[in-house]
Tab-separated table of C-alpha atoms and ligand atoms in Angstrom:
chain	number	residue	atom	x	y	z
B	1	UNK	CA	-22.786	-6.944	-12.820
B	2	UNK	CA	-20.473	-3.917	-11.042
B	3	UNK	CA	-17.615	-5.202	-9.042
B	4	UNK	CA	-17.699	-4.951	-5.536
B	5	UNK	CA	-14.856	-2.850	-2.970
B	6	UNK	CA	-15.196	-2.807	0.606
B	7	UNK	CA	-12.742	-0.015	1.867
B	8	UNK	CA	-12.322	-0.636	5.580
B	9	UNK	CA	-11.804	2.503	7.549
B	10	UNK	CA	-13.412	6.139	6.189
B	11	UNK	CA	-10.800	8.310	7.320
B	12	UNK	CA	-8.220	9.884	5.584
B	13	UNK	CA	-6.939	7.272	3.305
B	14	UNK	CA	-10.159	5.272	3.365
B	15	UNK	CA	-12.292	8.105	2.314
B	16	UNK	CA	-9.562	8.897	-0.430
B	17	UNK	CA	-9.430	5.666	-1.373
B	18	UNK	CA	-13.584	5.785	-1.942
B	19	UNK	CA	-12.997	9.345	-3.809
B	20	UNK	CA	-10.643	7.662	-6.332
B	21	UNK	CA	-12.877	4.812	-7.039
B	22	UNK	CA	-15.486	6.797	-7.522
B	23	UNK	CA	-14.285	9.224	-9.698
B	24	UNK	CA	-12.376	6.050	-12.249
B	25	UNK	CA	-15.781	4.383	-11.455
B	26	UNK	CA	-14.356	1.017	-10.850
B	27	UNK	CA	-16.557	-0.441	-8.714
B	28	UNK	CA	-19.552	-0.442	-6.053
B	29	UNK	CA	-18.566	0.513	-3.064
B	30	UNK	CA	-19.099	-0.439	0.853
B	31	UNK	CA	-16.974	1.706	3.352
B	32	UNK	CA	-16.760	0.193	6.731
B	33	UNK	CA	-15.724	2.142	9.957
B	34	UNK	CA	-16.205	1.394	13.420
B	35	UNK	CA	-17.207	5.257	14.024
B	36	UNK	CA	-21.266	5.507	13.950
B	37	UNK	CA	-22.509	7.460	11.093
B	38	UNK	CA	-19.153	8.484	9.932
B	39	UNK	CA	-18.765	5.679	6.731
B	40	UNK	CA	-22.386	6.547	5.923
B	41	UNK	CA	-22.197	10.356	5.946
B	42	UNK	CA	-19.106	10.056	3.706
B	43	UNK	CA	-20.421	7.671	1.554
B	44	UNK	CA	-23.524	9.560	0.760
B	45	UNK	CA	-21.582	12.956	0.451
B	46	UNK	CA	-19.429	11.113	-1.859
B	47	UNK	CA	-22.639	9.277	-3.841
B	48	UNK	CA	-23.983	12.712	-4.288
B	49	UNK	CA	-20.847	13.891	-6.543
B	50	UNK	CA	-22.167	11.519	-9.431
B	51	UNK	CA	-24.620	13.479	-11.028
B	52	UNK	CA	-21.531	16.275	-11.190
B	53	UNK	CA	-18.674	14.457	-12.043
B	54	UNK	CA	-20.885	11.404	-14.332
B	55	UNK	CA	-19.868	8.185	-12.249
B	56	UNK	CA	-22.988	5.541	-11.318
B	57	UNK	CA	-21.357	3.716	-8.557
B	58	UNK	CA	-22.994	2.680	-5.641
B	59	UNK	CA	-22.012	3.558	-2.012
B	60	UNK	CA	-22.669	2.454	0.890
B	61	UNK	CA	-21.463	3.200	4.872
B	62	UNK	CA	-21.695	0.700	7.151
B	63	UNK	CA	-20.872	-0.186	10.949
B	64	UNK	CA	-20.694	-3.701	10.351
B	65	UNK	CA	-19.773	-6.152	7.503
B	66	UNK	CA	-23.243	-7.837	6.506
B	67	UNK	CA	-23.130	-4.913	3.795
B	68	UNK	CA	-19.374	-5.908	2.259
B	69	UNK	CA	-20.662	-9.403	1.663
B	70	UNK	CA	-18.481	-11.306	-1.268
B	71	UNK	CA	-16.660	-8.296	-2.495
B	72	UNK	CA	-13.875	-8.301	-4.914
B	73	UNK	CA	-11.348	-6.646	-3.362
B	74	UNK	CA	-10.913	-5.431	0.577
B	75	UNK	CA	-8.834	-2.610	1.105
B	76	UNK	CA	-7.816	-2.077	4.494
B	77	UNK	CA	-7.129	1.242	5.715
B	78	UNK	CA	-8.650	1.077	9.629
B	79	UNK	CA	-6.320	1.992	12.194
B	80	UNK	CA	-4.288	4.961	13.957
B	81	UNK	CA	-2.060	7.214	11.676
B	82	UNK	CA	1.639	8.194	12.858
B	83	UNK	CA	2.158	11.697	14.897
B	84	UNK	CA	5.154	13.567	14.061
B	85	UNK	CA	8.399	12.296	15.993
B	86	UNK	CA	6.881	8.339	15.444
B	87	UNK	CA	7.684	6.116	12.855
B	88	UNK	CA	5.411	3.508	11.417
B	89	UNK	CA	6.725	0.543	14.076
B	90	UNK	CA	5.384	2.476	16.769
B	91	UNK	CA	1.966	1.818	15.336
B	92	UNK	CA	2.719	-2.305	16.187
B	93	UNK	CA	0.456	-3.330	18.269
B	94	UNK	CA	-2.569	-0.708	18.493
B	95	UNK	CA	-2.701	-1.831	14.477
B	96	UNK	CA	-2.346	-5.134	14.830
B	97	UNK	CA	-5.840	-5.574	16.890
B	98	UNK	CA	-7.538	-3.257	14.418
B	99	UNK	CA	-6.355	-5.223	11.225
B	100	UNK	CA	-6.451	-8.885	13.107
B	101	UNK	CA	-10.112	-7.602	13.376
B	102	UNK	CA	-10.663	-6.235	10.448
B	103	UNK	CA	-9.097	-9.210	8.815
B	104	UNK	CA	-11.560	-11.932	10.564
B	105	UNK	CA	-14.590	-10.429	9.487
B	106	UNK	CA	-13.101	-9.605	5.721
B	107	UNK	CA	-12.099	-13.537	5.802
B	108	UNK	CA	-15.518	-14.511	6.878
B	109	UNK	CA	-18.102	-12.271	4.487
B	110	UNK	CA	-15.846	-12.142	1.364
B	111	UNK	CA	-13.761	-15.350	1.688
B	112	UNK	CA	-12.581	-14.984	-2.357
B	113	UNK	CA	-11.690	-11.362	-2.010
B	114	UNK	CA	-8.030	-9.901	-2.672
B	115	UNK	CA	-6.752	-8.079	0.355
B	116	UNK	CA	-4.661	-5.241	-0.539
B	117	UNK	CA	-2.967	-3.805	2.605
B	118	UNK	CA	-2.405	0.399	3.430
B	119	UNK	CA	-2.682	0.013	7.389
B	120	UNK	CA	1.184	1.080	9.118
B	121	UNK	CA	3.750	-0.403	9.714
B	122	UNK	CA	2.822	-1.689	6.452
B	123	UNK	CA	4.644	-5.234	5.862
B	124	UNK	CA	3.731	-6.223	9.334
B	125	UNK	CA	0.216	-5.499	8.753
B	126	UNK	CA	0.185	-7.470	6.048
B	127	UNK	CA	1.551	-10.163	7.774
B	128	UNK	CA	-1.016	-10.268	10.237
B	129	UNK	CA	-3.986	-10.020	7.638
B	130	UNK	CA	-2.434	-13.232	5.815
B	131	UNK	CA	-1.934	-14.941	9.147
B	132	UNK	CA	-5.565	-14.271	9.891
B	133	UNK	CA	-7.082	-14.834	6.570
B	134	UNK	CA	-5.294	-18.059	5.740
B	135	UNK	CA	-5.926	-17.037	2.216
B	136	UNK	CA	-3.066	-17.971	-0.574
B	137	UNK	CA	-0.658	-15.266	-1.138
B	138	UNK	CA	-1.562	-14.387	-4.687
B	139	UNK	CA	-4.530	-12.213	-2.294
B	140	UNK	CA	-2.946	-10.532	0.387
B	141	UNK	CA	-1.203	-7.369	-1.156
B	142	UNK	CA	0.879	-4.412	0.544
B	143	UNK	CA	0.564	-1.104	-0.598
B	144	UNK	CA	3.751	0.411	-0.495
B	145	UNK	CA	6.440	0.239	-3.422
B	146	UNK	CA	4.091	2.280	-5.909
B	147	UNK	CA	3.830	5.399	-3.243
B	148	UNK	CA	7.884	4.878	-2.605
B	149	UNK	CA	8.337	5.224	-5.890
B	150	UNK	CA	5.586	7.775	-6.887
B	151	UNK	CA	7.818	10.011	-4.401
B	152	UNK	CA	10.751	8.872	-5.908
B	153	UNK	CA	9.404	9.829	-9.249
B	154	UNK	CA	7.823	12.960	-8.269
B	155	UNK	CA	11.556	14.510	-6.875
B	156	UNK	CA	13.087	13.495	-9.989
B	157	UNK	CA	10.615	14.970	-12.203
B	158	UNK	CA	10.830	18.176	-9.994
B	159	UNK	CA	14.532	18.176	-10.024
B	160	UNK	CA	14.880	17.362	-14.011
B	161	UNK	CA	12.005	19.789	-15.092
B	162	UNK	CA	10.343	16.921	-17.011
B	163	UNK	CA	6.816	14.829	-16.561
B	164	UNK	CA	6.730	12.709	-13.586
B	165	UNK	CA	5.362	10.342	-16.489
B	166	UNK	CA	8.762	10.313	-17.909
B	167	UNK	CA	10.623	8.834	-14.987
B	168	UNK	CA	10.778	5.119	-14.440
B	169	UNK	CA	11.699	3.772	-10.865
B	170	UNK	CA	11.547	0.919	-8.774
B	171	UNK	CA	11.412	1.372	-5.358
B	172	UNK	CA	11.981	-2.447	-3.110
B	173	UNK	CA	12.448	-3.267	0.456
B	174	UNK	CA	10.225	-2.634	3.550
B	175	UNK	CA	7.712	0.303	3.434
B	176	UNK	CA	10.250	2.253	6.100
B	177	UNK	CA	13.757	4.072	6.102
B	178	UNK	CA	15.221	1.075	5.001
B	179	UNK	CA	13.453	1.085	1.509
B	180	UNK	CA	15.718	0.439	-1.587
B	181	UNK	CA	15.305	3.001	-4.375
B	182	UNK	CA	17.160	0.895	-7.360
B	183	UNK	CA	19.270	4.176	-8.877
B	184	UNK	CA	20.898	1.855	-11.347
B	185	UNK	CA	17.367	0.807	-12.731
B	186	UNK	CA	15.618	4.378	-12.887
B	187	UNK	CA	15.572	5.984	-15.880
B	188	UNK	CA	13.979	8.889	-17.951
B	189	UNK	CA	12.231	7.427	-20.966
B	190	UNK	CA	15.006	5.040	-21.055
B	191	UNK	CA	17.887	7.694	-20.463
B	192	UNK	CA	19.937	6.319	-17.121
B	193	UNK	CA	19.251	9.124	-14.367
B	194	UNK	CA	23.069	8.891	-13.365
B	195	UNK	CA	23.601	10.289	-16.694
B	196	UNK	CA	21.416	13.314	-16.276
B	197	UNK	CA	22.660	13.606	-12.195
B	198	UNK	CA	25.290	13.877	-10.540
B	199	UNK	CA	25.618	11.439	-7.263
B	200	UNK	CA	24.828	13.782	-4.423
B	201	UNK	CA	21.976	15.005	-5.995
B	202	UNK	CA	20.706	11.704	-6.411
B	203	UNK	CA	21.616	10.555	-2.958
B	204	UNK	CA	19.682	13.296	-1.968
B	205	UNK	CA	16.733	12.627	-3.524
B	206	UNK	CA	16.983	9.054	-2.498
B	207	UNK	CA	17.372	10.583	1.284
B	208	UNK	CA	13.965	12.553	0.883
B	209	UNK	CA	12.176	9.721	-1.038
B	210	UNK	CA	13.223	7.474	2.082
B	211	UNK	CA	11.834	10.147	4.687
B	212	UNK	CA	8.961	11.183	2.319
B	213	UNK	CA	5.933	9.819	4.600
B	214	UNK	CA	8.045	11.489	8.074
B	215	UNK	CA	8.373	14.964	5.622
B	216	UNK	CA	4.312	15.096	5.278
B	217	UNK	CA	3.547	14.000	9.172
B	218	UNK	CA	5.423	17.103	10.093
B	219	UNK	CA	3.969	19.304	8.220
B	220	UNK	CA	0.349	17.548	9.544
B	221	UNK	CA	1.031	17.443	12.236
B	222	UNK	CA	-2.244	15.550	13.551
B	223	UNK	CA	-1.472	12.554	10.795
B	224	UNK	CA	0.151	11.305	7.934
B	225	UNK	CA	-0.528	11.288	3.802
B	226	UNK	CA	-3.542	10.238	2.543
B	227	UNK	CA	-3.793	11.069	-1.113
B	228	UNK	CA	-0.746	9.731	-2.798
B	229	UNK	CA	-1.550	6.348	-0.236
B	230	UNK	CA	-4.861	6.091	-1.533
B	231	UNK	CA	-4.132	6.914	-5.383
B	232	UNK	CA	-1.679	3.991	-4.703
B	233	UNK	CA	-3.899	1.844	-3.441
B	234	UNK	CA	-6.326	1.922	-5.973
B	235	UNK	CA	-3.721	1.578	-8.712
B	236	UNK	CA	-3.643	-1.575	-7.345
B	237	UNK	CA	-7.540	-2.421	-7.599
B	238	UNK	CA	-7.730	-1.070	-10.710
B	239	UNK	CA	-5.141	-3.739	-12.121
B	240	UNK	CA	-7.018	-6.454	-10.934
B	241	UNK	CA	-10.313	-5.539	-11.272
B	242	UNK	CA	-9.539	-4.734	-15.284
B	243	UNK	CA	-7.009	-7.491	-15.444
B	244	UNK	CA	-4.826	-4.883	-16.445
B	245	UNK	CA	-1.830	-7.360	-15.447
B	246	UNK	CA	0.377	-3.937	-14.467
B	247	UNK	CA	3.841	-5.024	-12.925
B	248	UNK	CA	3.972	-2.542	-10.012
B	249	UNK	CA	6.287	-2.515	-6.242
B	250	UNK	CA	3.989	-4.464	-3.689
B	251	UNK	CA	4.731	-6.233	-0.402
B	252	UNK	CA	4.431	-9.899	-1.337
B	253	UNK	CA	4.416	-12.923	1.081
B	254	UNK	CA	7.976	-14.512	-0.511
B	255	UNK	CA	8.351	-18.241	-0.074
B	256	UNK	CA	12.308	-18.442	-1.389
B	257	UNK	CA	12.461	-15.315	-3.784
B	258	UNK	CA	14.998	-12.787	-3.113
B	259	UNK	CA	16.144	-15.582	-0.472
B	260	UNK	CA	13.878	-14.880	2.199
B	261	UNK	CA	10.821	-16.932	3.681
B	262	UNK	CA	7.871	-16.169	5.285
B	263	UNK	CA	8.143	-12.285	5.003
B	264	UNK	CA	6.620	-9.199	3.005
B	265	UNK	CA	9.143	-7.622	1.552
B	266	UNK	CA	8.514	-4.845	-1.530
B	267	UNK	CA	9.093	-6.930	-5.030
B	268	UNK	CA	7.320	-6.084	-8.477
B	269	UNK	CA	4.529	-8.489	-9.107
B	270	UNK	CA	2.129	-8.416	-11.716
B	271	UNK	CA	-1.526	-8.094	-11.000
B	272	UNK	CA	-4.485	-8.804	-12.640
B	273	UNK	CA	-7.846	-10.677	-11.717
B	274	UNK	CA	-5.706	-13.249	-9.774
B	275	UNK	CA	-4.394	-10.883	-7.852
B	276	UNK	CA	-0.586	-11.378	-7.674
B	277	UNK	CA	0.105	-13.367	-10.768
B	278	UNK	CA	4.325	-13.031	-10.878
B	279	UNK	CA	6.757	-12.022	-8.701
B	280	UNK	CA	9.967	-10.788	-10.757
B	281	UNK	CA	13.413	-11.432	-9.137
B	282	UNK	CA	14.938	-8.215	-10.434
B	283	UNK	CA	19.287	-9.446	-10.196
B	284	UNK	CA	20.678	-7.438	-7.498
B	285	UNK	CA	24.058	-6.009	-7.235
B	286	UNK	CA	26.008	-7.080	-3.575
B	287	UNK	CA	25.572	-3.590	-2.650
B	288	UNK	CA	21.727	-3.252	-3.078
B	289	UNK	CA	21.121	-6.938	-1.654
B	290	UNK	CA	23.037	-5.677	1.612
B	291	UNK	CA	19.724	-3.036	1.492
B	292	UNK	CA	17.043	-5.231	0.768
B	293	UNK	CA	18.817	-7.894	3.503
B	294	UNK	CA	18.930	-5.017	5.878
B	295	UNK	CA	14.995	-3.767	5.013
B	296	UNK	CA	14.182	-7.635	5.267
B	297	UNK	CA	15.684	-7.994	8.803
B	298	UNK	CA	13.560	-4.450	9.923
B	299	UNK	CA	10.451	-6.590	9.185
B	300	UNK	CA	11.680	-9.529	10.784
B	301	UNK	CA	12.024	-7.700	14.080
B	302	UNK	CA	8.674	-6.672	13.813
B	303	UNK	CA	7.045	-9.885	13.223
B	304	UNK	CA	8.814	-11.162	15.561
B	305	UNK	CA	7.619	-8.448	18.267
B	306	UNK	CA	3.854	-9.421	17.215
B	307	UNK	CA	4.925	-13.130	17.966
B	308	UNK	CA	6.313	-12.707	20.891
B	309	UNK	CA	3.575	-10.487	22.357
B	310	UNK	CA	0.449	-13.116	21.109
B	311	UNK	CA	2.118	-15.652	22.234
B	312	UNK	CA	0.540	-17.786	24.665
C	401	LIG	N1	-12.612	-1.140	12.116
C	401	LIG	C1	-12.899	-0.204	11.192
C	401	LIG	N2	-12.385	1.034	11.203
C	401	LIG	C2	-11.570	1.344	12.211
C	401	LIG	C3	-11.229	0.431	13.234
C	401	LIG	C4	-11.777	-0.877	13.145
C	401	LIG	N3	-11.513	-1.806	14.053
C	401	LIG	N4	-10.389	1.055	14.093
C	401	LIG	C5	-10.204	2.297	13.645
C	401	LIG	N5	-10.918	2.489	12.514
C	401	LIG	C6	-11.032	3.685	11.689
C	401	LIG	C7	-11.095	4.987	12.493
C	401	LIG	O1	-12.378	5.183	13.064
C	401	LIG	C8	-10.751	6.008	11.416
C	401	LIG	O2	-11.907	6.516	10.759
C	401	LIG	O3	-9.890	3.853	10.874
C	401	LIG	C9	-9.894	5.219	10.414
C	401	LIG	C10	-8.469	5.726	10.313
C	401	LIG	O4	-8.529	6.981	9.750
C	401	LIG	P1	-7.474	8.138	10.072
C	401	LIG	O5	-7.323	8.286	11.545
C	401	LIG	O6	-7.863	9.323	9.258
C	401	LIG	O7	-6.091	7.535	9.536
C	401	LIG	P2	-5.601	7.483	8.008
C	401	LIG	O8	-4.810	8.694	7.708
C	401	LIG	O9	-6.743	7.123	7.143
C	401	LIG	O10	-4.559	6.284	8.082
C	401	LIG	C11	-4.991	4.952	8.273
C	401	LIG	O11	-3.307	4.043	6.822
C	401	LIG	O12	-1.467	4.956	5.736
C	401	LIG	C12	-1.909	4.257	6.867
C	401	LIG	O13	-0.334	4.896	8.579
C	401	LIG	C13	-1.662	5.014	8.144
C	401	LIG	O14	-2.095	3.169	9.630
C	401	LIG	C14	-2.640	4.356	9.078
C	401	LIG	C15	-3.819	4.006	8.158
């Protein structure tokens, strides 16, 4: 038997996210959306590319959840994108009702499934779904750290004139300005990059990489980056779905690691059919702890905000 996806929300990185499963046919697939005829018109436009590119998946749109009953995975894409001048936090609250939601009527039809997480501001989101959910934190997942550092990666490769397959990154923190792009750990096919750079170069890159979502919602003007978010994403699926056991950069619920509690933060975790099966404490230097302390204390505020403003 096929496994089963529920993507919820068919816009841009929903509908992306249903293209790339598609096309690596991973899995059936049910894309939710709570705009009438939308997930369904997509989804058959999309079923209709099988006889041309050879995939046998099914898909299905739907306006309610009956259809997404006991899938594998959830992905949860539903909610408003950023508009230039905003940055993800602005996002909060509007998100937070669409994923708190989303995230009750995932917990209820699919009560095994692993959640992995795209909705902005990203570690917050994720917060809320596992707050919701009550499910163990091996199955709530952020999607963040593998598009941080596919940007990451992409720059270098530009700047060195070699395949983006030859870099290797790491890319920690919050999914925000304050991510940590681990320069001392990224390397080309082993090669340390601060042999092959020099430091403003470097810092530069490290600049863009951290403004790399804000440098496409500019140039979008009515939204924000879809592809590389939903390649990401299904990176992700495909890991655990093929217990492919991949040690990627996710937002993970940490209970202690890195010395922080009760907060997603961007770590590399393993996943396979468990969903997250490791979480690696990569040793820090004092300088890049001060980062990942400073991206830790950005979510904080924000959880905090959704506390304050449900409380009662
Ligand atoms: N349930 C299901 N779908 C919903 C709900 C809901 N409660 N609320 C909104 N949606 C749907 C919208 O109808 C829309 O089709 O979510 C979809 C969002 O699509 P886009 O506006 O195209 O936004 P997108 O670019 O896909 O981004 C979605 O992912 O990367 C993040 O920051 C981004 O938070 C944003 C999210």
């Amino acid at each position: 038997m096929r496994k089963k996806v529920t993507v919820v929300g068919a816009g841009n990185v929903g509908a992306s996210c249903a293209l790339w499963l598609a096309a690596k046919e991973i899995a059936d697939i049910v894309v939710v959306d709570i705009v009438e005829g939308v997930p369904q018109g997509k989804g058959l436009d999309l079923l209709q590319s099988g006889p041309v590119e050879g995939f046998d998946c099914q898909i299905t749109g739907a306006n309610d959840y009956a259809p997404t009953e006991n899938s594998d995975v959830v992905v949860i894409t539903a909610g408003f994108p950023r508009k230039p001048g905003m940055s993800r936090d602005d996002l909060l609250m509007a998100n937070y009702d669409i994923v708190k939601n989303a995230t009750e009527q995932v917990a209820k039809h699919s009560p095994n499934a692993i959640l992995i997480i795209v909705t902005n501001p990203l570690d917050a989101m994720c917060w809320t779904a596992k707050h919701v959910s009550g499910f163990p934190r091996n199955r709530v997942i952020g999607m963040a750290g593998i598009l941080d550092t596919a940007r990451y990666r992409t720059f270098l490769a530009t700047e060195l004139g070699v395949s983006v397959e030859s870099i290797q990154a790491l890319v920690l923190g919050g999914h925000g300005d304050t991510m940590v792009p681990l320069i001392r750990l990224t390397s080309v096919s082993g090669i340390p990059l601060t042999e092959l750079l020099p430091k403003e170069r470097i810092d530069a890159i490290v600049d863009r990489t951290r403004n790399g979502g804000a440098e496409i919602v500019k140039y979008l003007k009515t939204g924000s980056a879809y592809y590389a978010p939903a390649a990401s994403a299904i990176e992700m699926v495909e890991s655990i779905l093929k217990d492919k056991k991949k040690v990627l950069p996710c937002a993970a619920y940490l209970e202690g690691e890195y010395g922080y509690n009760g907060l997603f933060v961007g770590v590399p975790v393993k996943l396979g059919a468990s969903g997250i099966e490791k979480i690696y404490e990569v040793q820090l230097t004092s300088e890049e702890k001060a980062m990942l302390d400073k991206s830790a204390a950005a979510v904080q505020d924000l959880i905090t905000v959704i506390q304050q403003k449900t409380a009662n």
